[in-house]
Coordinates of C-alpha atoms in Angstrom, one line a residue:
M1 CA -9.9 -79.2 -255.0
F2 CA -7.3 -76.8 -256.5
A3 CA -7.2 -78.7 -259.8
A4 CA -11.0 -78.4 -260.0
L5 CA -10.9 -74.7 -259.3
R6 CA -8.2 -74.2 -262.0
S7 CA -10.3 -76.1 -264.4
A8 CA -13.4 -74.0 -263.6
R9 CA -11.4 -70.8 -263.9
D10 CA -10.1 -71.8 -267.3
D11 CA -13.6 -72.7 -268.5
L12 CA -15.1 -69.5 -267.1
W13 CA -12.5 -67.2 -268.7
A14 CA -12.7 -69.0 -272.0
G15 CA -16.5 -68.6 -272.0
L16 CA -16.4 -65.0 -271.1
R17 CA -13.9 -64.3 -273.9
M18 CA -16.5 -65.7 -276.3
H19 CA -19.0 -63.0 -275.4
R20 CA -19.9 -62.4 -279.1
V21 CA -21.0 -66.0 -279.5
W22 CA -23.4 -66.2 -276.5
I23 CA -24.8 -62.7 -277.1
A24 CA -25.6 -63.6 -280.7
L25 CA -27.1 -67.0 -279.7
A26 CA -29.2 -65.3 -277.0
Q27 CA -30.5 -62.7 -279.4
E28 CA -31.4 -65.4 -281.8
D29 CA -33.3 -67.3 -279.1
I30 CA -35.4 -64.2 -278.3
G31 CA -36.1 -63.6 -282.0
D32 CA -37.1 -67.3 -282.5
Q33 CA -39.5 -67.2 -279.6
H34 CA -41.5 -64.3 -281.2
R35 CA -41.0 -65.1 -284.8
R36 CA -44.0 -64.2 -287.1
T37 CA -45.7 -62.3 -284.2
T38 CA -47.0 -58.8 -284.8
L39 CA -45.6 -57.3 -281.6
G40 CA -42.5 -59.5 -281.2
P41 CA -40.7 -59.2 -277.8
L42 CA -43.2 -56.5 -276.7
W43 CA -45.3 -59.5 -275.6
L44 CA -42.9 -59.8 -272.7
L45 CA -43.9 -56.3 -271.6
I46 CA -47.6 -57.0 -272.1
N47 CA -47.4 -60.2 -270.1
Y48 CA -45.7 -58.4 -267.2
L49 CA -48.3 -55.6 -267.2
A50 CA -51.2 -58.2 -267.3
F51 CA -49.9 -60.0 -264.2
A52 CA -49.1 -56.8 -262.4
G53 CA -52.5 -55.3 -263.2
T54 CA -54.3 -58.4 -262.0
F55 CA -52.5 -58.4 -258.6
I56 CA -52.8 -54.6 -258.1
F57 CA -56.5 -54.3 -258.9
V58 CA -57.7 -57.7 -257.6
I59 CA -55.5 -58.9 -254.8
H60 CA -55.0 -55.5 -253.3
R61 CA -58.6 -54.9 -252.4
G62 CA -59.0 -58.1 -250.4
D63 CA -55.5 -58.5 -249.0
S64 CA -53.4 -55.4 -248.4
S65 CA -53.9 -51.8 -247.3
A66 CA -50.4 -50.6 -248.1
S67 CA -50.4 -47.2 -249.7
S68 CA -47.6 -48.1 -252.1
Y69 CA -49.0 -51.5 -253.0
A70 CA -48.8 -50.9 -256.8
A71 CA -45.1 -50.2 -256.5
Y72 CA -44.7 -53.1 -254.0
V73 CA -46.2 -55.5 -256.6
A74 CA -44.4 -54.0 -259.6
T75 CA -40.9 -54.4 -258.1
G76 CA -41.7 -57.7 -256.5
L77 CA -43.0 -59.2 -259.8
L78 CA -40.0 -57.9 -261.7
V79 CA -37.5 -59.6 -259.5
W80 CA -39.5 -62.7 -259.0
F81 CA -40.2 -63.3 -262.7
Y82 CA -36.5 -63.0 -263.4
I83 CA -35.5 -65.4 -260.6
M84 CA -38.2 -67.9 -261.6
E85 CA -37.2 -67.9 -265.3
V86 CA -33.6 -68.3 -264.4
I87 CA -34.1 -71.3 -262.1
T88 CA -36.8 -73.1 -264.2
R89 CA -34.9 -72.8 -267.5
S90 CA -31.6 -73.7 -265.9
A91 CA -32.9 -77.1 -264.9
T92 CA -33.1 -78.2 -268.5
L93 CA -30.2 -76.1 -269.9
F94 CA -27.8 -78.9 -270.7
T95 CA -30.5 -81.0 -272.3
R96 CA -31.5 -78.1 -274.6
E97 CA -27.9 -77.6 -275.5
E98 CA -27.2 -81.2 -276.3
S99 CA -26.4 -80.7 -279.9
F100 CA -23.9 -78.0 -279.1
I101 CA -22.3 -79.9 -276.2
K102 CA -21.8 -83.1 -278.3
G103 CA -20.9 -81.3 -281.6
T104 CA -18.6 -78.5 -280.5
T105 CA -15.8 -77.8 -278.0
L106 CA -17.3 -74.7 -276.6
P107 CA -16.8 -74.2 -272.9
L108 CA -19.8 -74.9 -270.7
T109 CA -19.7 -71.3 -269.5
T110 CA -20.9 -70.3 -273.0
Y111 CA -24.2 -72.0 -272.5
I112 CA -24.5 -70.5 -269.0
M113 CA -23.9 -67.0 -270.3
R114 CA -26.3 -67.6 -273.2
L115 CA -29.1 -68.2 -270.8
F116 CA -28.0 -65.4 -268.6
F117 CA -28.0 -62.8 -271.3
Q118 CA -31.3 -64.1 -272.6
T119 CA -33.1 -63.8 -269.3
V120 CA -31.6 -60.3 -268.7
A121 CA -32.8 -59.1 -272.1
R122 CA -36.3 -60.5 -271.4
A123 CA -36.4 -58.9 -268.0
G124 CA -35.4 -55.6 -269.7
Y125 CA -38.8 -55.4 -271.3
A126 CA -40.6 -56.1 -268.0
S127 CA -38.5 -53.4 -266.4
L128 CA -40.1 -50.8 -268.7
G129 CA -43.5 -51.8 -267.4
C130 CA -42.3 -51.7 -263.8
L131 CA -41.0 -48.1 -264.3
A132 CA -44.3 -47.1 -265.9
I133 CA -46.3 -48.4 -262.9
L134 CA -43.9 -46.7 -260.5
F135 CA -44.3 -43.3 -262.2
L136 CA -48.1 -43.7 -262.4
S137 CA -48.1 -44.5 -258.7
G138 CA -46.4 -41.2 -258.0
I139 CA -43.0 -42.8 -257.1
Y140 CA -40.1 -41.1 -258.7
P141 CA -36.3 -41.7 -258.5
T142 CA -34.5 -40.7 -255.4
T143 CA -30.9 -41.3 -254.2
Y144 CA -32.2 -44.5 -252.5
W145 CA -32.8 -46.0 -256.0
L146 CA -29.0 -46.3 -256.1
Y147 CA -29.3 -49.0 -253.4
A148 CA -32.0 -50.7 -255.6
A149 CA -29.5 -50.6 -258.5
A150 CA -26.9 -52.2 -256.3
G151 CA -29.4 -54.9 -255.4
L152 CA -30.1 -55.6 -259.1
I153 CA -26.3 -55.8 -259.7
L154 CA -26.0 -58.3 -256.9
I155 CA -28.8 -60.4 -258.3
L156 CA -27.1 -60.3 -261.8
I157 CA -23.7 -61.3 -260.3
T158 CA -25.4 -64.3 -258.5
T159 CA -27.3 -65.4 -261.6
P160 CA -24.5 -67.3 -263.5
A161 CA -23.7 -69.3 -260.3
A162 CA -27.3 -70.2 -259.8
I163 CA -27.6 -71.3 -263.4
L164 CA -24.6 -73.5 -263.0
V165 CA -25.8 -75.2 -259.8
V166 CA -29.3 -75.8 -261.1
A167 CA -28.1 -77.0 -264.5
F168 CA -25.8 -79.6 -263.0
S169 CA -28.6 -80.8 -260.7
G170 CA -30.9 -81.1 -263.7
A171 CA -28.3 -83.1 -265.6
Y172 CA -27.4 -85.5 -262.8
F173 CA -30.9 -85.8 -261.3
P174 CA -33.5 -85.5 -264.1
D175 CA -36.3 -85.7 -261.7
S176 CA -35.2 -82.4 -260.2
Q177 CA -36.4 -80.6 -263.3
F178 CA -40.0 -81.4 -262.3
I179 CA -39.4 -80.7 -258.6
I180 CA -37.9 -77.3 -259.3
S181 CA -40.7 -76.4 -261.7
N182 CA -43.3 -77.2 -259.1
V183 CA -41.5 -75.6 -256.3
M184 CA -41.1 -72.3 -258.2
R185 CA -44.9 -72.3 -259.1
I186 CA -45.8 -72.7 -255.4
G187 CA -42.9 -70.4 -254.3
M188 CA -44.6 -67.4 -255.9
F189 CA -47.3 -67.7 -253.2
L190 CA -44.9 -68.5 -250.4
T191 CA -42.7 -65.5 -251.2
P192 CA -43.9 -61.9 -250.4
V193 CA -44.3 -61.0 -254.1
F194 CA -47.8 -59.6 -253.8
W195 CA -48.7 -60.2 -250.2
T196 CA -47.2 -57.9 -247.4
Y197 CA -45.7 -59.0 -244.1
E198 CA -46.7 -56.0 -242.0
G199 CA -45.1 -57.4 -238.8
S200 CA -47.7 -60.2 -238.5
G201 CA -46.8 -63.5 -236.9
G202 CA -47.6 -67.1 -237.6
V203 CA -47.0 -68.6 -241.0
R204 CA -46.4 -65.3 -242.7
H205 CA -43.6 -64.6 -240.3
L206 CA -41.9 -67.9 -241.1
L207 CA -42.4 -67.5 -244.9
Y208 CA -41.0 -64.0 -244.8
Y209 CA -37.9 -64.5 -242.6
W210 CA -36.9 -68.1 -243.7
N211 CA -37.5 -67.7 -247.4
P212 CA -34.1 -66.7 -249.2
F213 CA -36.0 -65.2 -252.1
T214 CA -37.5 -62.6 -249.7
Y215 CA -34.1 -60.9 -249.3
F216 CA -33.4 -60.7 -253.0
L217 CA -36.8 -59.0 -253.5
E218 CA -36.1 -56.6 -250.6
T219 CA -32.7 -55.5 -251.8
V220 CA -34.5 -54.0 -254.8
R221 CA -38.0 -53.2 -253.5
M222 CA -37.3 -51.6 -250.1
P223 CA -35.1 -48.7 -251.4
I224 CA -37.8 -47.8 -254.0
V225 CA -41.0 -48.3 -252.0
E226 CA -39.8 -47.4 -248.5
N227 CA -36.8 -45.2 -249.2
A228 CA -34.7 -47.3 -246.8
L229 CA -31.5 -49.2 -247.0
P230 CA -32.1 -53.0 -246.5
A231 CA -28.7 -53.7 -245.0
Q232 CA -29.7 -57.1 -243.5
A233 CA -31.0 -58.2 -246.9
F234 CA -27.8 -57.2 -248.6
Y235 CA -25.7 -59.1 -246.2
I236 CA -27.8 -62.3 -246.5
C237 CA -27.9 -62.0 -250.3
L238 CA -24.1 -61.5 -250.4
A239 CA -23.6 -64.6 -248.3
I240 CA -25.9 -66.6 -250.6
S241 CA -24.1 -65.3 -253.6
L242 CA -20.7 -66.3 -252.3
S243 CA -21.9 -69.7 -251.3
L244 CA -23.5 -70.3 -254.7
W245 CA -20.3 -69.2 -256.5
A246 CA -18.1 -71.5 -254.4
L247 CA -20.4 -74.5 -255.2
A248 CA -20.7 -73.5 -258.8
L249 CA -17.0 -73.3 -259.4
F250 CA -16.5 -76.6 -257.7
L251 CA -19.1 -78.3 -259.8
L252 CA -17.8 -76.7 -263.0
G253 CA -14.3 -77.8 -262.4
K254 CA -15.1 -81.3 -261.1
F255 CA -17.9 -82.4 -263.5
R256 CA -17.8 -80.3 -266.6
K257 CA -16.1 -83.0 -268.7
E258 CA -18.8 -85.5 -267.7
I259 CA -21.8 -83.5 -269.0
V260 CA -21.3 -84.8 -272.6
F261 CA -22.0 -88.3 -271.4
L262 CA -25.2 -87.3 -269.5
V263 CA -27.2 -85.3 -272.1

């Protein structure tokens, strides 16, 4: 156990020291995805606004009567799209990085941080759309937004651990790539991204309280929409984050040398 943790620590620090490498690779990835397009990465902002507008103007009329529904959807979609992209892309991470893994001696953390920086940069464009919707809805910054910022930081801290765990599962169990993809598609409708709980019982009660993604959404959304501190959500997210990091470090230290034989 201690040998695995030391191995994980060495790989982690080595990868973090190579920040120029994974930042450059992530920037190249984003550029390649929008090469020869007129608007470039601005399509990320347009895609977010298209989804948010659809839910706000279509779903709202038949589903929710919340006065801050536009802000509710804007913040929920921002966090959910980020989480969904992180998890779905992590499942095939080592397969996509096969040439680097077999042809270089870069630490595995380099590929983890490459995906991390890429998803953060992509979410940055969506955050501009989220802010625009908030301001148009009449919701402006307050001191409670600091709690939302803390929630975002907690999500960012958890992200590399989540990438590691999902990436290892995708490498050792290739079928999990398809399972994860399908679960995340369905998960958008099982998570209170665009539907509101409003204290109702039944299935919504179960989906709200037993869905771990709910609490990551609430750490960001509740301070902005309700001007409230989601203490319970913070505690649950912190526990999830610590558990993921413990598992991620164990997997990194125990199996990182075997990845080259699996991809």
